[in-house]
Amino acid sequence: MALLGAIEGGGTKFVVAVADAAHPEAVVARESFPTAYAAETMSQIQAFFDQYQDIVAIGISMFGPIDVNPASRTYGYVLATPKRGWSGYNFLGAMTEWRDIPYYWTTDVNGSAWGEFVSGAGQENDNILYLTVGTGIGAGIVANGQLLQGISHPEAGHIMVNKHPMDTYKGHCPFHGDHCLEGVASGPAMAERWGQPANLLDDDSTAWQLEAFYLAQAAVTYTTILRPEKIIFGGGVPHRDVLMSLVRKSFAAQLSDYLAVPNLDDYLVRVGNGDDAGILGSFYLAKTLV
């Protein structure tokens, strides 16, 4: 049986899997492990796939920033990243040297966006934005049925935001402090600001009002620039039920009837494939190569 491989590389953990090439949802095996230094993590990845000789293509959805321009001399590399031990690592080169098969190389959020586009909350739409809110914040964008990319992939988690009047937090982003979305609304930012992780905060905590304000502000920006049919929220932070209703309320207030958008219950939604969005997207992207 021909197999597809999938790699979802996150800042916290890696997930690797193989599936039936004819039916990517039919996962044959799957494994996850904490993200260590690059060489150690690569050894674990290759050891997993060494068990399977019938892999015809692998989809790689990798935390960024990464070089996705095939004309670049650093194509396939992880670029400057705050994740220790990864900056300048030739990830795709290491995989190609290990086994010379087709690879689809993209960002982790692009993988999740594609998973949602094919079989999740974004199916039957040609234009969606998937936003992950967790260890970091990033977005994968599908425009007219294709992943959006310029000279590199979008870095939509680092858009500049206006601070909430009540927010005195100095920001988590090592590059932008409290000026960008990731700096004020990521999981680590919430934990630093409030003294405990988001999953331990009460539903009536002011934390959720501030988080909703920032995510809604970002959604307004994405709406005005991209005009997607749906914005899908994934990652650990949006797991909380209280958040999405607050985001919709804040979005309506901040957009202030400027543009016509779909019903907000259908427009601002949570991920449909749950924690499997990225690995499924990696399989779907690998399948486009065979």
PDB file of C-alpha atoms in Angstrom:
ATOM      1  CA  MET A   1       0.000   0.000   0.000  1.00  0.00           C
ATOM      2  CA  ALA A   2       1.348   3.398  -0.992  1.00  0.00           C
ATOM      3  CA  LEU A   3       1.656   5.736   1.978  1.00  0.00           C
ATOM      4  CA  LEU A   4       1.774   9.468   2.574  1.00  0.00           C
ATOM      5  CA  GLY A   5       3.829  11.005   5.342  1.00  0.00           C
ATOM      6  CA  ALA A   6       2.978  14.088   7.382  1.00  0.00           C
ATOM      7  CA  ILE A   7       5.095  16.274   9.651  1.00  0.00           C
ATOM      8  CA  GLU A   8       3.574  19.002  11.790  1.00  0.00           C
ATOM      9  CA  GLY A   9       6.388  20.935  13.411  1.00  0.00           C
ATOM     10  CA  GLY A  10       5.365  23.190  16.266  1.00  0.00           C
ATOM     11  CA  GLY A  11       7.331  25.225  18.739  1.00  0.00           C
ATOM     12  CA  THR A  12       6.207  22.926  21.548  1.00  0.00           C
ATOM     13  CA  LYS A  13       5.883  19.529  19.889  1.00  0.00           C
ATOM     14  CA  PHE A  14       6.252  17.653  16.603  1.00  0.00           C
ATOM     15  CA  VAL A  15       3.642  15.271  15.237  1.00  0.00           C
ATOM     16  CA  VAL A  16       4.566  12.702  12.577  1.00  0.00           C
ATOM     17  CA  ALA A  17       2.208  10.287  10.869  1.00  0.00           C
ATOM     18  CA  VAL A  18       1.658   8.029   7.873  1.00  0.00           C
ATOM     19  CA  ALA A  19      -1.618   7.377   6.072  1.00  0.00           C
ATOM     20  CA  ASP A  20      -3.050   5.507   3.109  1.00  0.00           C
ATOM     21  CA  ALA A  21      -2.191   7.579   0.011  1.00  0.00           C
ATOM     22  CA  ALA A  22      -5.641   6.913  -1.468  1.00  0.00           C
ATOM     23  CA  HIS A  23      -7.439   7.914   1.749  1.00  0.00           C
ATOM     24  CA  PRO A  24      -5.363  10.425   3.793  1.00  0.00           C
ATOM     25  CA  GLU A  25      -7.845  10.362   6.668  1.00  0.00           C
ATOM     26  CA  ALA A  26      -6.978   6.676   7.198  1.00  0.00           C
ATOM     27  CA  VAL A  27      -4.003   7.160   9.512  1.00  0.00           C
ATOM     28  CA  VAL A  28      -1.793   4.085   9.776  1.00  0.00           C
ATOM     29  CA  ALA A  29       0.496   5.326  12.557  1.00  0.00           C
ATOM     30  CA  ARG A  30       1.121   8.521  14.451  1.00  0.00           C
ATOM     31  CA  GLU A  31       3.614   9.737  17.035  1.00  0.00           C
ATOM     32  CA  SER A  32       4.397  12.991  18.832  1.00  0.00           C
ATOM     33  CA  PHE A  33       7.365  14.218  20.841  1.00  0.00           C
ATOM     34  CA  PRO A  34       8.513  17.501  22.396  1.00  0.00           C
ATOM     35  CA  THR A  35      10.377  19.907  20.145  1.00  0.00           C
ATOM     36  CA  ALA A  36      14.077  19.662  21.040  1.00  0.00           C
ATOM     37  CA  TYR A  37      17.107  21.056  19.226  1.00  0.00           C
ATOM     38  CA  ALA A  38      16.981  20.619  15.459  1.00  0.00           C
ATOM     39  CA  ALA A  39      19.395  17.698  15.010  1.00  0.00           C
ATOM     40  CA  GLU A  40      17.820  15.692  17.838  1.00  0.00           C
ATOM     41  CA  THR A  41      14.310  16.315  16.552  1.00  0.00           C
ATOM     42  CA  MET A  42      15.307  15.348  13.019  1.00  0.00           C
ATOM     43  CA  SER A  43      16.702  12.033  14.298  1.00  0.00           C
ATOM     44  CA  GLN A  44      13.345  11.258  15.898  1.00  0.00           C
ATOM     45  CA  ILE A  45      11.455  12.198  12.728  1.00  0.00           C
ATOM     46  CA  GLN A  46      13.587  10.008  10.495  1.00  0.00           C
ATOM     47  CA  ALA A  47      13.531   7.107  12.948  1.00  0.00           C
ATOM     48  CA  PHE A  48       9.732   7.133  12.804  1.00  0.00           C
ATOM     49  CA  PHE A  49       9.581   7.148   8.992  1.00  0.00           C
ATOM     50  CA  ASP A  50      12.335   4.523   8.719  1.00  0.00           C
ATOM     51  CA  GLN A  51       9.676   2.008   9.739  1.00  0.00           C
ATOM     52  CA  TYR A  52       7.814   2.615   6.463  1.00  0.00           C
ATOM     53  CA  GLN A  53       9.399   2.035   3.048  1.00  0.00           C
ATOM     54  CA  ASP A  54       6.309   2.672   0.911  1.00  0.00           C
ATOM     55  CA  ILE A  55       6.040   6.426   1.506  1.00  0.00           C
ATOM     56  CA  VAL A  56       5.574   8.214  -1.833  1.00  0.00           C
ATOM     57  CA  ALA A  57       5.480  11.849  -0.570  1.00  0.00           C
ATOM     58  CA  ILE A  58       5.637  13.784   2.690  1.00  0.00           C
ATOM     59  CA  GLY A  59       3.879  17.025   3.586  1.00  0.00           C
ATOM     60  CA  ILE A  60       5.828  19.206   6.012  1.00  0.00           C
ATOM     61  CA  SER A  61       4.024  21.940   7.939  1.00  0.00           C
ATOM     62  CA  MET A  62       6.739  23.694   9.929  1.00  0.00           C
ATOM     63  CA  PHE A  63       6.792  26.482  12.496  1.00  0.00           C
ATOM     64  CA  GLY A  64       8.180  29.675  11.032  1.00  0.00           C
ATOM     65  CA  PRO A  65       9.621  31.765   9.823  1.00  0.00           C
ATOM     66  CA  ILE A  66      10.862  29.458   7.074  1.00  0.00           C
ATOM     67  CA  ASP A  67      12.115  30.050   3.535  1.00  0.00           C
ATOM     68  CA  VAL A  68       9.455  28.859   1.084  1.00  0.00           C
ATOM     69  CA  ASN A  69      10.851  30.508  -2.056  1.00  0.00           C
ATOM     70  CA  PRO A  70      12.240  27.742  -4.314  1.00  0.00           C
ATOM     71  CA  ALA A  71      14.514  30.296  -6.033  1.00  0.00           C
ATOM     72  CA  SER A  72      16.203  31.252  -2.764  1.00  0.00           C
ATOM     73  CA  ARG A  73      19.569  29.810  -1.705  1.00  0.00           C
ATOM     74  CA  THR A  74      18.066  29.108   1.727  1.00  0.00           C
ATOM     75  CA  TYR A  75      14.909  27.429   0.450  1.00  0.00           C
ATOM     76  CA  GLY A  76      13.865  24.793   2.969  1.00  0.00           C
ATOM     77  CA  TYR A  77      15.649  26.457   5.870  1.00  0.00           C
ATOM     78  CA  VAL A  78      14.258  27.646   9.187  1.00  0.00           C
ATOM     79  CA  LEU A  79      15.069  31.365   9.339  1.00  0.00           C
ATOM     80  CA  ALA A  80      15.743  33.578  12.371  1.00  0.00           C
ATOM     81  CA  THR A  81      13.495  32.288  15.132  1.00  0.00           C
ATOM     82  CA  PRO A  82      13.368  32.735  18.919  1.00  0.00           C
ATOM     83  CA  LYS A  83      13.230  28.917  19.177  1.00  0.00           C
ATOM     84  CA  ARG A  84      16.713  27.985  20.353  1.00  0.00           C
ATOM     85  CA  GLY A  85      18.696  25.590  18.189  1.00  0.00           C
ATOM     86  CA  TRP A  86      16.654  26.104  15.023  1.00  0.00           C
ATOM     87  CA  SER A  87      17.744  29.328  13.305  1.00  0.00           C
ATOM     88  CA  GLY A  88      19.483  28.563  10.025  1.00  0.00           C
ATOM     89  CA  TYR A  89      18.661  24.853  10.054  1.00  0.00           C
ATOM     90  CA  ASN A  90      18.276  23.230   6.620  1.00  0.00           C
ATOM     91  CA  PHE A  91      15.213  21.137   7.448  1.00  0.00           C
ATOM     92  CA  LEU A  92      14.178  20.254   3.916  1.00  0.00           C
ATOM     93  CA  GLY A  93      17.771  19.503   2.953  1.00  0.00           C
ATOM     94  CA  ALA A  94      18.094  17.047   5.829  1.00  0.00           C
ATOM     95  CA  MET A  95      14.912  15.274   4.760  1.00  0.00           C
ATOM     96  CA  THR A  96      15.918  15.109   1.096  1.00  0.00           C
ATOM     97  CA  GLU A  97      19.330  13.724   1.991  1.00  0.00           C
ATOM     98  CA  TRP A  98      17.644  11.067   4.123  1.00  0.00           C
ATOM     99  CA  ARG A  99      15.143   9.985   1.428  1.00  0.00           C
ATOM    100  CA  ASP A 100      14.776  11.425  -2.065  1.00  0.00           C
ATOM    101  CA  ILE A 101      11.000  11.646  -2.494  1.00  0.00           C
ATOM    102  CA  PRO A 102       8.664  14.606  -3.136  1.00  0.00           C
ATOM    103  CA  TYR A 103       8.114  16.969  -0.193  1.00  0.00           C
ATOM    104  CA  TYR A 104       5.534  19.713   0.237  1.00  0.00           C
ATOM    105  CA  TRP A 105       7.233  22.399   2.354  1.00  0.00           C
ATOM    106  CA  THR A 106       5.112  25.041   4.045  1.00  0.00           C
ATOM    107  CA  THR A 107       4.290  26.596   7.400  1.00  0.00           C
ATOM    108  CA  ASP A 108       2.421  24.929  10.226  1.00  0.00           C
ATOM    109  CA  VAL A 109      -0.457  27.382   9.905  1.00  0.00           C
ATOM    110  CA  ASN A 110      -0.669  26.818   6.148  1.00  0.00           C
ATOM    111  CA  GLY A 111      -0.969  23.108   6.826  1.00  0.00           C
ATOM    112  CA  SER A 112      -3.797  23.688   9.278  1.00  0.00           C
ATOM    113  CA  ALA A 113      -5.484  26.156   6.935  1.00  0.00           C
ATOM    114  CA  TRP A 114      -5.380  23.597   4.132  1.00  0.00           C
ATOM    115  CA  GLY A 115      -6.762  20.914   6.430  1.00  0.00           C
ATOM    116  CA  GLU A 116      -9.678  23.173   7.330  1.00  0.00           C
ATOM    117  CA  PHE A 117     -10.157  24.134   3.677  1.00  0.00           C
ATOM    118  CA  VAL A 118     -10.394  20.513   2.536  1.00  0.00           C
ATOM    119  CA  SER A 119     -12.336  18.835   5.332  1.00  0.00           C
ATOM    120  CA  GLY A 120     -12.867  21.218   8.258  1.00  0.00           C
ATOM    121  CA  ALA A 121     -14.711  24.418   9.059  1.00  0.00           C
ATOM    122  CA  GLY A 122     -13.602  26.053   5.814  1.00  0.00           C
ATOM    123  CA  GLN A 123     -14.814  23.452   3.338  1.00  0.00           C
ATOM    124  CA  GLU A 124     -17.132  24.753   0.593  1.00  0.00           C
ATOM    125  CA  ASN A 125     -15.387  28.143   0.808  1.00  0.00           C
ATOM    126  CA  ASP A 126     -12.703  29.405  -1.572  1.00  0.00           C
ATOM    127  CA  ASN A 127     -11.381  32.134   0.726  1.00  0.00           C
ATOM    128  CA  ILE A 128     -10.587  31.440   4.371  1.00  0.00           C
ATOM    129  CA  LEU A 129      -8.143  32.535   7.033  1.00  0.00           C
ATOM    130  CA  TYR A 130      -6.979  30.149   9.741  1.00  0.00           C
ATOM    131  CA  LEU A 131      -5.525  31.803  12.847  1.00  0.00           C
ATOM    132  CA  THR A 132      -3.710  29.767  15.472  1.00  0.00           C
ATOM    133  CA  VAL A 133      -3.410  31.255  18.961  1.00  0.00           C
ATOM    134  CA  GLY A 134      -1.100  29.292  21.202  1.00  0.00           C
ATOM    135  CA  THR A 135       2.651  29.328  21.871  1.00  0.00           C
ATOM    136  CA  GLY A 136       2.762  31.844  19.034  1.00  0.00           C
ATOM    137  CA  ILE A 137       0.215  33.387  16.686  1.00  0.00           C
ATOM    138  CA  GLY A 138       0.188  32.810  12.954  1.00  0.00           C
ATOM    139  CA  ALA A 139      -2.226  32.628  10.058  1.00  0.00           C
ATOM    140  CA  GLY A 140      -2.636  30.476   6.993  1.00  0.00           C
ATOM    141  CA  ILE A 141      -4.612  32.083   4.189  1.00  0.00           C
ATOM    142  CA  VAL A 142      -6.439  30.367   1.349  1.00  0.00           C
ATOM    143  CA  ALA A 143      -7.346  32.838  -1.408  1.00  0.00           C
ATOM    144  CA  ASN A 144      -9.333  31.682  -4.425  1.00  0.00           C
ATOM    145  CA  GLY A 145      -8.627  28.083  -3.519  1.00  0.00           C
ATOM    146  CA  GLN A 146      -4.857  28.494  -3.238  1.00  0.00           C
ATOM    147  CA  LEU A 147      -2.502  29.073  -0.318  1.00  0.00           C
ATOM    148  CA  LEU A 148      -1.521  32.739  -0.304  1.00  0.00           C
ATOM    149  CA  GLN A 149       2.187  33.479  -0.598  1.00  0.00           C
ATOM    150  CA  GLY A 150       4.261  36.423  -1.802  1.00  0.00           C
ATOM    151  CA  ILE A 151       8.057  36.432  -1.709  1.00  0.00           C
ATOM    152  CA  SER A 152       7.543  34.483   1.508  1.00  0.00           C
ATOM    153  CA  HIS A 153       4.698  33.200   3.653  1.00  0.00           C
ATOM    154  CA  PRO A 154       2.433  35.596   5.581  1.00  0.00           C
ATOM    155  CA  GLU A 155       3.447  36.529   9.140  1.00  0.00           C
ATOM    156  CA  ALA A 156      -0.028  37.639  10.149  1.00  0.00           C
ATOM    157  CA  GLY A 157       0.621  37.051  13.838  1.00  0.00           C
ATOM    158  CA  HIS A 158       2.947  40.029  13.886  1.00  0.00           C
ATOM    159  CA  ILE A 159       0.559  42.690  12.628  1.00  0.00           C
ATOM    160  CA  MET A 160       0.661  45.848  14.720  1.00  0.00           C
ATOM    161  CA  VAL A 161      -2.219  46.361  17.158  1.00  0.00           C
ATOM    162  CA  ASN A 162      -3.562  49.174  19.309  1.00  0.00           C
ATOM    163  CA  LYS A 163      -3.228  48.490  23.037  1.00  0.00           C
ATOM    164  CA  HIS A 164      -6.364  48.088  25.114  1.00  0.00           C
ATOM    165  CA  PRO A 165      -6.729  51.124  27.430  1.00  0.00           C
ATOM    166  CA  MET A 166      -6.680  48.827  30.481  1.00  0.00           C
ATOM    167  CA  ASP A 167      -3.608  46.866  29.387  1.00  0.00           C
ATOM    168  CA  THR A 168      -0.275  47.765  31.003  1.00  0.00           C
ATOM    169  CA  TYR A 169       1.533  44.563  29.987  1.00  0.00           C
ATOM    170  CA  LYS A 170       4.916  45.171  28.286  1.00  0.00           C
ATOM    171  CA  GLY A 171       4.548  42.407  25.714  1.00  0.00           C
ATOM    172  CA  HIS A 172       6.072  39.001  25.011  1.00  0.00           C
ATOM    173  CA  CYS A 173       7.383  39.330  21.451  1.00  0.00           C
ATOM    174  CA  PRO A 174      11.211  39.633  21.426  1.00  0.00           C
ATOM    175  CA  PHE A 175      11.022  41.663  18.226  1.00  0.00           C
ATOM    176  CA  HIS A 176       7.989  43.936  18.755  1.00  0.00           C
ATOM    177  CA  GLY A 177       7.272  43.893  22.475  1.00  0.00           C
ATOM    178  CA  ASP A 178       3.652  44.911  23.047  1.00  0.00           C
ATOM    179  CA  HIS A 179       3.152  46.356  19.564  1.00  0.00           C
ATOM    180  CA  CYS A 180       2.182  43.176  17.712  1.00  0.00           C
ATOM    181  CA  LEU A 181      -0.629  40.666  18.073  1.00  0.00           C
ATOM    182  CA  GLU A 182       1.622  37.801  19.177  1.00  0.00           C
ATOM    183  CA  GLY A 183       3.247  40.031  21.765  1.00  0.00           C
ATOM    184  CA  VAL A 184      -0.038  40.738  23.553  1.00  0.00           C
ATOM    185  CA  ALA A 185      -2.362  37.831  22.755  1.00  0.00           C
ATOM    186  CA  SER A 186      -0.323  34.608  22.527  1.00  0.00           C
ATOM    187  CA  GLY A 187      -0.544  31.931  25.212  1.00  0.00           C
ATOM    188  CA  PRO A 188       2.774  32.947  26.836  1.00  0.00           C
ATOM    189  CA  ALA A 189       1.674  36.595  26.806  1.00  0.00           C
ATOM    190  CA  MET A 190      -1.512  35.685  28.662  1.00  0.00           C
ATOM    191  CA  ALA A 191       0.419  33.596  31.193  1.00  0.00           C
ATOM    192  CA  GLU A 192       2.934  36.379  31.870  1.00  0.00           C
ATOM    193  CA  ARG A 193       0.309  39.094  32.101  1.00  0.00           C
ATOM    194  CA  TRP A 194      -2.038  37.227  34.428  1.00  0.00           C
ATOM    195  CA  GLY A 195       0.395  35.044  36.349  1.00  0.00           C
ATOM    196  CA  GLN A 196      -1.101  31.735  35.221  1.00  0.00           C
ATOM    197  CA  PRO A 197      -1.801  29.887  31.952  1.00  0.00           C
ATOM    198  CA  ALA A 198      -4.941  30.692  30.011  1.00  0.00           C
ATOM    199  CA  ASN A 199      -6.513  27.314  30.766  1.00  0.00           C
ATOM    200  CA  LEU A 200      -6.488  28.123  34.501  1.00  0.00           C
ATOM    201  CA  LEU A 201      -8.192  31.518  34.198  1.00  0.00           C
ATOM    202  CA  ASP A 202     -11.832  31.827  35.251  1.00  0.00           C
ATOM    203  CA  ASP A 203     -14.420  32.488  32.559  1.00  0.00           C
ATOM    204  CA  ASP A 204     -15.319  35.829  34.148  1.00  0.00           C
ATOM    205  CA  SER A 205     -11.700  37.003  34.276  1.00  0.00           C
ATOM    206  CA  THR A 206     -10.891  40.339  32.632  1.00  0.00           C
ATOM    207  CA  ALA A 207      -8.248  38.383  30.741  1.00  0.00           C
ATOM    208  CA  TRP A 208     -10.818  37.088  28.274  1.00  0.00           C
ATOM    209  CA  GLN A 209     -12.179  40.576  27.560  1.00  0.00           C
ATOM    210  CA  LEU A 210      -8.674  41.769  26.662  1.00  0.00           C
ATOM    211  CA  GLU A 211      -7.896  38.654  24.635  1.00  0.00           C
ATOM    212  CA  ALA A 212     -11.149  39.048  22.694  1.00  0.00           C
ATOM    213  CA  PHE A 213     -10.341  42.704  22.028  1.00  0.00           C
ATOM    214  CA  TYR A 214      -6.996  41.830  20.425  1.00  0.00           C
ATOM    215  CA  LEU A 215      -8.248  38.858  18.425  1.00  0.00           C
ATOM    216  CA  ALA A 216     -11.249  40.840  17.203  1.00  0.00           C
ATOM    217  CA  GLN A 217      -8.999  43.734  16.234  1.00  0.00           C
ATOM    218  CA  ALA A 218      -6.885  41.326  14.189  1.00  0.00           C
ATOM    219  CA  ALA A 219     -10.003  39.835  12.599  1.00  0.00           C
ATOM    220  CA  VAL A 220     -11.128  43.316  11.565  1.00  0.00           C
ATOM    221  CA  THR A 221      -7.751  43.911   9.920  1.00  0.00           C
ATOM    222  CA  TYR A 222      -7.845  40.588   8.084  1.00  0.00           C
ATOM    223  CA  THR A 223     -11.436  41.244   7.040  1.00  0.00           C
ATOM    224  CA  THR A 224     -10.711  44.636   5.550  1.00  0.00           C
ATOM    225  CA  ILE A 225      -7.620  43.479   3.660  1.00  0.00           C
ATOM    226  CA  LEU A 226      -8.502  39.936   2.558  1.00  0.00           C
ATOM    227  CA  ARG A 227     -12.315  39.784   2.665  1.00  0.00           C
ATOM    228  CA  PRO A 228     -12.379  36.055   3.528  1.00  0.00           C
ATOM    229  CA  GLU A 229     -15.570  34.060   3.672  1.00  0.00           C
ATOM    230  CA  LYS A 230     -14.629  32.660   7.072  1.00  0.00           C
ATOM    231  CA  ILE A 231     -12.050  33.227   9.811  1.00  0.00           C
ATOM    232  CA  ILE A 232     -11.205  30.076  11.732  1.00  0.00           C
ATOM    233  CA  PHE A 233      -9.564  30.113  15.168  1.00  0.00           C
ATOM    234  CA  GLY A 234      -7.336  27.245  16.309  1.00  0.00           C
ATOM    235  CA  GLY A 235      -4.604  26.627  18.867  1.00  0.00           C
ATOM    236  CA  GLY A 236      -4.802  26.183  22.612  1.00  0.00           C
ATOM    237  CA  VAL A 237      -6.240  29.548  23.658  1.00  0.00           C
ATOM    238  CA  PRO A 238      -9.500  29.389  21.590  1.00  0.00           C
ATOM    239  CA  HIS A 239     -10.364  26.053  23.209  1.00  0.00           C
ATOM    240  CA  ARG A 240     -12.192  28.074  25.885  1.00  0.00           C
ATOM    241  CA  ASP A 241     -15.912  28.353  25.099  1.00  0.00           C
ATOM    242  CA  VAL A 242     -16.192  31.825  26.613  1.00  0.00           C
ATOM    243  CA  LEU A 243     -13.759  33.379  24.141  1.00  0.00           C
ATOM    244  CA  MET A 244     -15.503  33.151  20.774  1.00  0.00           C
ATOM    245  CA  SER A 245     -18.693  34.924  21.869  1.00  0.00           C
ATOM    246  CA  LEU A 246     -16.557  37.759  23.265  1.00  0.00           C
ATOM    247  CA  VAL A 247     -14.548  37.935  20.038  1.00  0.00           C
ATOM    248  CA  ARG A 248     -17.728  38.224  17.966  1.00  0.00           C
ATOM    249  CA  LYS A 249     -19.082  40.972  20.216  1.00  0.00           C
ATOM    250  CA  SER A 250     -15.835  42.941  20.120  1.00  0.00           C
ATOM    251  CA  PHE A 251     -15.499  42.410  16.359  1.00  0.00           C
ATOM    252  CA  ALA A 252     -18.943  43.909  15.742  1.00  0.00           C
ATOM    253  CA  ALA A 253     -18.089  46.919  17.899  1.00  0.00           C
ATOM    254  CA  GLN A 254     -14.709  47.506  16.251  1.00  0.00           C
ATOM    255  CA  LEU A 255     -15.895  46.973  12.665  1.00  0.00           C
ATOM    256  CA  SER A 256     -18.767  49.348  13.455  1.00  0.00           C
ATOM    257  CA  ASP A 257     -20.976  48.307  10.515  1.00  0.00           C
ATOM    258  CA  TYR A 258     -18.317  49.427   8.021  1.00  0.00           C
ATOM    259  CA  LEU A 259     -18.517  46.283   5.864  1.00  0.00           C
ATOM    260  CA  ALA A 260     -21.161  43.673   5.231  1.00  0.00           C
ATOM    261  CA  VAL A 261     -19.988  40.353   6.674  1.00  0.00           C
ATOM    262  CA  PRO A 262     -21.792  37.028   7.102  1.00  0.00           C
ATOM    263  CA  ASN A 263     -23.574  36.119  10.308  1.00  0.00           C
ATOM    264  CA  LEU A 264     -20.814  36.297  12.914  1.00  0.00           C
ATOM    265  CA  ASP A 265     -21.672  32.875  14.326  1.00  0.00           C
ATOM    266  CA  ASP A 266     -20.754  31.493  10.890  1.00  0.00           C
ATOM    267  CA  TYR A 267     -17.972  33.948  10.084  1.00  0.00           C
ATOM    268  CA  LEU A 268     -15.793  33.773  13.221  1.00  0.00           C
ATOM    269  CA  VAL A 269     -15.602  30.100  14.135  1.00  0.00           C
ATOM    270  CA  ARG A 270     -13.437  27.528  15.861  1.00  0.00           C
ATOM    271  CA  VAL A 271     -11.400  24.928  14.014  1.00  0.00           C
ATOM    272  CA  GLY A 272     -13.442  22.029  12.667  1.00  0.00           C
ATOM    273  CA  ASN A 273     -10.735  19.352  12.664  1.00  0.00           C
ATOM    274  CA  GLY A 274      -9.541  20.186  16.168  1.00  0.00           C
ATOM    275  CA  ASP A 275      -5.936  19.283  16.879  1.00  0.00           C
ATOM    276  CA  ASP A 276      -5.823  17.157  13.687  1.00  0.00           C
ATOM    277  CA  ALA A 277      -6.074  20.122  11.293  1.00  0.00           C
ATOM    278  CA  GLY A 278      -2.323  20.414  10.777  1.00  0.00           C
ATOM    279  CA  ILE A 279      -1.564  16.756  10.281  1.00  0.00           C
ATOM    280  CA  LEU A 280      -4.529  16.298   7.925  1.00  0.00           C
ATOM    281  CA  GLY A 281      -3.494  19.358   5.954  1.00  0.00           C
ATOM    282  CA  SER A 282       0.021  17.944   5.620  1.00  0.00           C
ATOM    283  CA  PHE A 283      -1.415  14.719   4.212  1.00  0.00           C
ATOM    284  CA  TYR A 284      -3.644  16.614   1.772  1.00  0.00           C
ATOM    285  CA  LEU A 285      -0.707  18.733   0.575  1.00  0.00           C
ATOM    286  CA  ALA A 286       1.484  15.643   0.163  1.00  0.00           C
ATOM    287  CA  LYS A 287      -1.242  14.070  -1.959  1.00  0.00           C
ATOM    288  CA  THR A 288      -1.041  16.961  -4.448  1.00  0.00           C
ATOM    289  CA  LEU A 289       2.485  15.763  -5.319  1.00  0.00           C
ATOM    290  CA  VAL A 290       1.538  12.224  -6.417  1.00  0.00           C
TER     291      VAL A 290
END
